[in-house]
Amino acid sequence: MAAGAGDVLALSVHGPRGVVDLVVPAGATVADVAAEYAAQLGLPVAPGLAGGSTGPLDPSRSLREAGGGAGALRVAVEPAPVGVLATSAERAVPPGVPPGVPADGIGPGPLSGPAPGLLGGLLLGLAALLGVLAGWAGAMSGGGARTATVTLLGLAALVAALPGRSVPHRALLAPVYAGAAAYAVVWEPVPERWPVLLGVVALVSAVAAGVARVLAPGPSEALRVWTVVGATLFVLTTLGALVGAPAPVVWSVLLVLAVLAPRFVPGLAVDVPDQLLVDLERLSVNAWSARERPVGRRGRTVVPPALVDEVASRGAVVVTAASAGVLAVVVGSAPARLAAVVHTPDVVGARALVLLGGAALLLAARSYRHRAARALLRLAGLGVWVALLVDLAASLQAGAGLLVGASAVAVGLALVAAAVATGRGWRSAWWSRRAEVLEGLVGAFAVAALVPATGLFRLLWENVPDV
């Protein structure tokens, strides 16, 4: 609404990109107002303007001529002719270029964009799986086969980190191949040394991720997460070796940390800049400032959608990469923890820790809205339970317990799938609140199970003198 005062008009320009308040001369043309609106919002092309009742306005006419007197003009952004930006979703595309194809004529590939699509993710997962299998095969073999495998994996890591096409996604394979090569070199069939070997592999992967991040043309949140996770694993395993902690203690601590990580990762992943939350320009003039409030042209704080998309994309990449790290850690630590049981009294604590850890991961995946991260966390929880079932299979085979256990798991999964399919289950508010409480209880019990799983109860029982 315009409120004229002499030769100056105050206008509120409404559009799909936001509302901007402008103070312009009465003799300014409609094109000048559209250009100023585009400048305020950072639009590449000025939009078309229209009055509340007069329809589209002629860009060459002044505001007075267009009926923009005091209190009479209301302008809004409307779809403009061909070649003029009308909304935030409609971009000026050169003639002859089909929609969805960039101006350079190169369409998006499976690994293009800030995050790979379904096909790109499958290709990356397949390439990473082949690298892991190659490292395992090289570790199991010896002599020239191991040397050739390590050499090829090292060259593959170097090629993946080099600049070129699809670098942001191809570089994610560099730490995988480097870690697989390190695994083939340091592998020894000694369970007591496996935590240290894991630390060495994690350190090599973190170094490769750091090198790939340096060579990448832009910042890579996934490589940053890989570096942090690898360095953390190396520090924990090395600290356990320095203090003389047994292997079951190290595996138990790693499993608990991986189970608790999904609760804290979302709060650390989404980093919103201060200028999106606080109007710093208005805070510079307040009741405690001696400066006068600026007069003249005024505008509302408008957050560019591109900046919002960047924050959301960065957070999604961090959450997905962290979920992949959780999957890798729990899939490796849970079977190792169950296999590292030396004393019989520790078996109950180890199995309880694995059971509660899988349940906590499955419940934590419920609160994730990103599909890839939710799927990775569910795979982690199911992988932990599969390791527990494999460990229990030997004792269950003595009777009918195996059949009963498998039937109970199948019925439980069918009930959960039916609940989600009908739109109820965790999707309802009532069940969601109870799932939140259950998730907290399961996480607390998992932390408490760390005490018997590490053998602390057994040590206290053995060292307490008889009265």
XYZ file of C-alpha atoms in Angstrom:
467
model
C 0.000 0.000 0.000
C 1.409 3.388 -0.976
C 1.351 6.351 1.358
C 2.460 9.382 -0.705
C 4.115 12.382 0.904
C 5.042 15.099 -1.609
C 7.220 13.643 -4.340
C 8.011 10.445 -2.425
C 5.963 7.227 -2.359
C 6.265 4.361 0.103
C 5.458 1.062 -1.591
C 5.145 -2.519 -0.443
C 6.033 -4.872 -3.268
C 4.528 -8.317 -2.756
C 5.865 -11.315 -4.640
C 6.651 -15.026 -4.387
C 10.164 -14.239 -3.192
C 8.983 -12.078 -0.303
C 7.744 -8.598 0.556
C 10.000 -5.546 0.226
C 9.182 -2.018 1.437
C 10.519 0.700 -0.872
C 10.580 4.504 -0.726
C 10.851 5.822 -4.302
C 10.261 9.158 -6.078
C 6.787 9.637 -7.488
C 8.278 10.138 -10.951
C 9.989 6.742 -10.932
C 8.839 4.301 -13.568
C 7.401 0.847 -12.975
C 10.588 -0.618 -14.447
C 12.650 1.264 -11.827
C 10.547 -0.232 -9.032
C 10.868 -3.718 -10.533
C 14.637 -3.276 -10.869
C 14.931 -2.168 -7.249
C 12.822 -5.125 -6.112
C 15.107 -7.474 -8.060
C 18.190 -5.816 -6.556
C 16.826 -6.207 -3.019
C 16.194 -9.929 -3.495
C 19.184 -10.661 -5.721
C 17.110 -11.690 -8.740
C 19.007 -11.941 -12.038
C 16.130 -10.382 -14.027
C 13.547 -7.804 -12.962
C 10.016 -9.226 -12.653
C 6.825 -7.787 -14.053
C 4.552 -5.669 -11.840
C 0.785 -5.366 -11.683
C -1.675 -3.218 -9.748
C -4.294 -4.570 -7.417
C -7.148 -3.722 -9.814
C -5.486 -2.332 -12.949
C -3.740 -5.534 -14.019
C -0.246 -5.603 -15.553
C 1.534 -2.249 -15.559
C 3.484 -0.741 -18.431
C 7.170 -0.742 -17.378
C 7.803 2.585 -19.183
C 5.092 4.548 -17.322
C 5.703 6.401 -14.082
C 3.968 5.538 -10.850
C 1.751 8.622 -11.086
C 0.688 7.727 -14.614
C 0.032 4.129 -13.602
C -2.374 5.255 -10.888
C 0.085 5.153 -8.036
C -1.170 8.117 -6.035
C -1.217 8.394 -2.291
C -2.887 5.281 -0.899
C -4.017 4.106 -4.312
C -1.289 1.810 -5.617
C -0.796 -1.809 -4.637
C 1.784 -3.652 -6.730
C 2.536 -7.368 -6.904
C 4.886 -9.595 -8.838
C 3.145 -11.468 -11.632
C 4.405 -13.942 -14.244
C 6.384 -11.934 -16.771
C 6.770 -12.464 -20.519
C 9.229 -14.912 -22.025
C 12.792 -14.177 -20.964
C 11.756 -12.400 -17.721
C 12.031 -14.091 -14.354
C 8.579 -14.387 -12.782
C 9.023 -16.686 -9.796
C 11.838 -18.293 -7.878
C 11.241 -21.632 -9.605
C 11.075 -20.285 -13.178
C 14.509 -19.538 -14.584
C 15.284 -17.742 -17.798
C 16.160 -20.559 -20.176
C 17.602 -19.894 -23.636
C 15.245 -20.799 -26.488
C 15.617 -24.306 -27.837
C 16.862 -25.808 -24.584
C 14.492 -28.412 -23.097
C 13.351 -27.956 -19.494
C 15.625 -29.534 -16.906
C 18.723 -29.322 -19.121
C 21.370 -26.683 -18.333
C 22.266 -24.007 -20.845
C 25.537 -25.744 -21.697
C 23.580 -28.699 -23.083
C 24.958 -31.193 -20.585
C 22.202 -32.936 -18.688
C 22.562 -34.085 -15.094
C 24.285 -37.410 -14.702
C 23.854 -40.013 -11.981
C 26.592 -38.373 -9.908
C 25.871 -34.718 -10.687
C 24.595 -32.154 -8.216
C 25.374 -31.611 -4.537
C 24.020 -35.057 -3.611
C 23.885 -38.128 -5.830
C 20.541 -39.569 -6.798
C 19.394 -43.128 -6.271
C 21.420 -44.468 -9.196
C 24.480 -42.467 -8.145
C 24.203 -43.698 -4.569
C 23.939 -47.309 -5.739
C 26.991 -46.901 -7.966
C 29.002 -45.366 -5.122
C 27.911 -48.112 -2.741
C 28.820 -50.813 -5.244
C 32.246 -49.277 -5.882
C 32.901 -48.984 -2.139
C 31.788 -52.591 -1.555
C 34.108 -53.848 -4.282
C 36.993 -51.943 -2.685
C 36.259 -53.473 0.739
C 36.044 -56.961 -0.750
C 39.329 -56.407 -2.573
C 41.008 -55.386 0.692
C 39.610 -58.445 2.463
C 40.759 -60.755 -0.339
C 44.218 -59.189 -0.275
C 44.445 -59.668 3.499
C 43.463 -63.337 3.255
C 46.010 -63.993 0.510
C 49.744 -63.484 0.714
C 52.875 -62.834 -1.258
C 52.475 -61.294 -4.694
C 48.656 -61.277 -4.607
C 48.604 -59.082 -1.512
C 51.199 -56.718 -2.962
C 49.278 -56.387 -6.220
C 46.004 -55.762 -4.362
C 47.536 -53.085 -2.152
C 49.107 -51.381 -5.164
C 45.876 -51.343 -7.143
C 43.874 -50.044 -4.176
C 46.422 -47.288 -3.601
C 46.248 -46.230 -7.245
C 42.450 -46.327 -7.117
C 42.474 -44.064 -4.044
C 44.792 -41.628 -5.815
C 42.645 -41.549 -8.965
C 39.493 -41.031 -6.892
C 41.031 -38.017 -5.130
C 42.348 -36.313 -8.300
C 40.402 -33.314 -9.648
C 38.046 -33.949 -12.540
C 34.435 -34.672 -13.376
C 32.116 -35.648 -10.480
C 34.858 -34.944 -7.936
C 32.519 -34.291 -4.958
C 31.191 -37.846 -5.191
C 34.161 -39.696 -6.646
C 36.392 -38.364 -3.870
C 34.290 -40.264 -1.316
C 35.832 -43.493 -2.619
C 39.401 -42.387 -1.861
C 39.256 -43.112 1.904
C 37.488 -46.412 1.218
C 40.204 -47.660 -1.093
C 42.972 -46.322 1.138
C 41.463 -47.989 4.209
C 41.065 -51.279 2.313
C 44.723 -51.144 1.280
C 45.774 -50.491 4.885
C 43.610 -53.388 6.059
C 45.314 -55.729 3.602
C 48.725 -54.621 4.908
C 48.189 -54.697 8.698
C 45.778 -57.630 8.997
C 46.745 -60.303 11.540
C 44.552 -63.172 12.803
C 45.014 -62.114 16.443
C 41.739 -60.921 18.051
C 43.569 -58.997 20.779
C 45.158 -56.726 18.170
C 42.033 -56.039 16.133
C 41.148 -52.751 17.892
C 44.617 -51.381 17.109
C 44.345 -52.587 13.518
C 40.984 -50.817 13.238
C 42.600 -47.623 14.522
C 45.349 -47.839 11.903
C 42.824 -48.406 9.112
C 40.709 -45.506 10.381
C 43.745 -43.216 10.501
C 44.752 -44.061 6.923
C 41.186 -43.454 5.767
C 41.078 -40.117 7.608
C 44.340 -39.014 5.978
C 43.052 -40.017 2.532
C 39.808 -38.130 3.194
C 41.812 -35.053 4.202
C 43.912 -35.203 1.045
C 40.821 -35.646 -1.129
C 39.172 -32.712 0.634
C 42.179 -30.502 -0.079
C 42.186 -31.459 -3.767
C 38.424 -31.012 -4.128
C 37.325 -27.761 -5.832
C 34.915 -26.897 -3.011
C 34.101 -27.865 0.567
C 32.984 -31.445 1.143
C 30.976 -32.113 4.285
C 31.051 -35.885 3.724
C 34.856 -35.948 3.641
C 34.924 -33.796 6.766
C 32.713 -36.290 8.581
C 34.910 -39.131 7.361
C 38.001 -37.356 8.710
C 36.408 -36.730 12.099
C 35.143 -40.302 12.451
C 38.459 -41.822 11.385
C 40.488 -39.635 13.739
C 38.104 -40.397 16.612
C 38.391 -44.144 16.073
C 42.171 -43.902 15.967
C 42.302 -41.906 19.200
C 39.970 -44.278 21.048
C 41.706 -47.470 19.935
C 45.161 -46.028 20.567
C 44.125 -44.801 24.012
C 42.764 -48.256 24.829
C 46.076 -49.828 23.779
C 48.084 -47.325 25.847
C 46.111 -47.934 29.040
C 46.095 -51.695 28.448
C 42.328 -52.030 28.049
C 41.228 -55.466 26.807
C 39.697 -55.771 23.372
C 36.138 -56.375 24.731
C 36.262 -53.031 26.547
C 37.284 -51.157 23.388
C 34.584 -52.824 21.297
C 31.949 -52.083 23.947
C 32.874 -48.402 24.150
C 32.851 -48.029 20.360
C 29.434 -49.684 20.146
C 27.929 -47.434 22.831
C 29.315 -44.273 21.217
C 27.942 -45.320 17.821
C 24.532 -46.043 19.374
C 24.400 -42.616 21.056
C 25.696 -40.679 18.026
C 22.337 -40.459 16.168
C 20.884 -38.542 19.105
C 23.397 -35.708 18.780
C 24.346 -35.612 15.096
C 21.298 -33.611 13.874
C 22.011 -30.837 16.373
C 25.578 -30.530 15.081
C 24.807 -31.003 11.385
C 22.419 -28.098 10.794
C 24.470 -24.915 11.192
C 22.255 -21.924 10.390
C 24.156 -18.653 9.776
C 23.413 -15.825 12.204
C 22.154 -13.508 9.470
C 19.284 -15.921 8.808
C 18.136 -15.770 12.421
C 18.913 -12.194 13.504
C 18.547 -8.914 11.621
C 22.027 -7.561 12.307
C 21.312 -4.305 10.479
C 18.417 -3.461 12.776
C 20.324 -4.508 15.862
C 22.980 -1.916 15.054
C 20.470 0.840 15.931
C 18.625 0.222 19.182
C 17.675 1.913 22.417
C 21.257 1.796 23.679
C 22.765 3.385 20.575
C 23.343 7.120 20.194
C 23.095 6.971 16.406
C 19.923 7.989 14.646
C 17.775 5.473 12.876
C 18.499 5.715 9.146
C 15.811 7.343 7.048
C 15.016 6.979 3.365
C 14.967 3.673 1.620
C 13.998 0.858 3.908
C 13.629 -2.850 3.258
C 12.698 -5.965 5.132
C 15.173 -8.707 5.724
C 14.617 -11.260 2.973
C 16.348 -14.640 3.196
C 17.422 -15.855 -0.264
C 16.005 -19.314 -0.983
C 19.367 -20.361 -2.410
C 20.983 -19.816 0.994
C 18.275 -21.841 2.705
C 18.767 -24.649 0.185
C 22.507 -24.563 0.819
C 22.049 -24.910 4.586
C 19.556 -27.757 4.132
C 21.765 -29.571 1.610
C 24.828 -29.271 3.819
C 22.914 -30.600 6.816
C 21.534 -33.502 4.790
C 25.019 -34.488 3.625
C 26.397 -34.367 7.175
C 23.529 -36.428 8.574
C 23.801 -39.018 5.802
C 27.582 -39.304 6.128
C 27.324 -39.620 9.913
C 24.685 -42.343 9.549
C 26.988 -44.211 7.166
C 29.761 -43.908 9.752
C 27.458 -45.267 12.461
C 26.573 -48.210 10.205
C 30.239 -49.014 9.555
C 31.200 -48.802 13.237
C 28.345 -50.890 14.653
C 28.563 -53.546 11.939
C 32.234 -53.987 12.797
C 32.115 -53.591 16.585
C 29.012 -55.670 17.425
C 30.231 -59.007 15.963
C 33.718 -58.340 17.309
C 32.300 -57.680 20.782
C 30.325 -60.911 20.778
C 33.306 -62.891 19.472
C 35.701 -61.374 22.016
C 33.919 -62.801 25.067
C 36.479 -64.673 27.136
C 34.682 -65.304 30.417
C 31.232 -66.854 30.581
C 29.694 -64.302 33.001
C 30.380 -61.516 30.471
C 28.208 -63.161 27.808
C 24.958 -61.869 29.307
C 26.252 -58.294 29.443
C 27.609 -58.429 25.880
C 24.361 -59.789 24.448
C 22.285 -57.275 26.397
C 24.461 -54.441 25.081
C 24.069 -55.617 21.482
C 20.316 -56.164 21.852
C 19.691 -52.743 23.403
C 22.053 -51.051 20.940
C 20.140 -52.389 17.941
C 16.827 -51.320 19.461
C 18.172 -47.814 20.163
C 19.346 -47.428 16.567
C 16.007 -48.558 15.155
C 14.130 -46.147 17.402
C 16.515 -43.294 16.561
C 15.941 -43.872 12.834
C 12.243 -43.155 13.408
C 12.935 -39.448 14.068
C 15.034 -38.921 10.930
C 13.209 -37.332 8.001
C 15.999 -37.839 5.486
C 15.371 -41.132 3.711
C 18.985 -42.125 3.138
C 19.995 -41.461 6.750
C 16.918 -43.268 8.059
C 17.634 -46.294 5.870
C 21.290 -46.417 6.987
C 20.337 -46.304 10.673
C 17.756 -49.034 10.203
C 20.349 -51.168 8.436
C 22.702 -50.560 11.369
C 20.103 -51.669 13.911
C 19.138 -54.734 11.910
C 22.793 -55.575 11.325
C 23.432 -55.524 15.069
C 20.498 -57.839 15.679
C 21.630 -60.193 12.917
C 25.012 -60.454 14.648
C 23.193 -61.275 17.895
C 21.086 -63.954 16.208
C 24.197 -65.525 14.685
C 25.791 -65.595 18.123
C 22.676 -67.150 19.647
C 22.223 -69.683 16.857
C 24.645 -72.198 18.397
C 22.756 -72.313 21.691
C 19.312 -72.168 20.092
C 20.012 -75.105 17.795
C 19.979 -77.443 20.787
C 16.178 -77.156 20.939
C 13.322 -75.474 19.149
C 14.460 -72.010 20.247
C 15.789 -71.100 16.790
C 12.410 -71.648 15.148
C 10.583 -69.775 17.889
C 13.017 -66.850 17.775
C 12.901 -66.542 13.986
C 9.080 -66.684 14.033
C 8.890 -63.989 16.707
C 11.202 -61.691 14.739
C 9.236 -62.232 11.525
C 5.911 -61.498 13.230
C 7.345 -58.371 14.871
C 8.658 -57.023 11.580
C 5.320 -57.735 9.894
C 3.443 -55.858 12.623
C 5.742 -52.831 12.344
C 5.391 -52.783 8.550
C 1.602 -53.045 8.810
C 1.470 -50.220 11.344
C 3.507 -47.887 9.147
C 1.602 -48.880 6.017
C -1.746 -47.973 7.572
C -0.512 -44.528 8.590
C -0.409 -45.325 12.294
C 2.392 -46.722 14.415
C 5.224 -44.245 14.891
C 3.533 -41.717 12.607
C 0.788 -40.920 15.094
C 1.369 -38.394 17.860
C 0.390 -40.831 20.608
C 2.847 -43.519 19.517
C 5.506 -40.954 18.673
C 5.591 -39.645 22.247
C 5.854 -43.149 23.644
C 8.534 -44.045 21.127
C 10.536 -41.041 22.307
C 10.292 -42.233 25.905
C 11.155 -45.784 24.881
C 14.163 -44.559 22.901
C 15.485 -42.714 25.952
C 15.001 -45.751 28.187
C 16.664 -48.121 25.736
C 19.612 -45.751 25.352
C 19.990 -45.476 29.122
C 19.863 -49.261 29.515
C 22.437 -49.651 26.735
C 24.824 -47.369 28.608
C 24.135 -49.312 31.814
C 24.808 -52.596 30.013
C 28.312 -51.312 29.328
C 29.255 -52.184 32.923
C 28.553 -55.936 32.784
C 29.660 -56.135 29.147
C 33.145 -54.896 30.001
C 33.512 -57.444 32.821
C 33.452 -54.929 35.670
C 30.862 -56.920 37.632
C 32.920 -60.069 37.236
C 36.077 -58.342 38.432
C 34.306 -56.958 41.492
C 32.806 -60.346 42.272
C 36.151 -62.100 41.977
C 38.083 -59.554 44.030
C 35.591 -59.095 46.866
C 36.983 -60.994 49.875
C 34.800 -63.577 51.532
C 33.325 -62.466 54.831
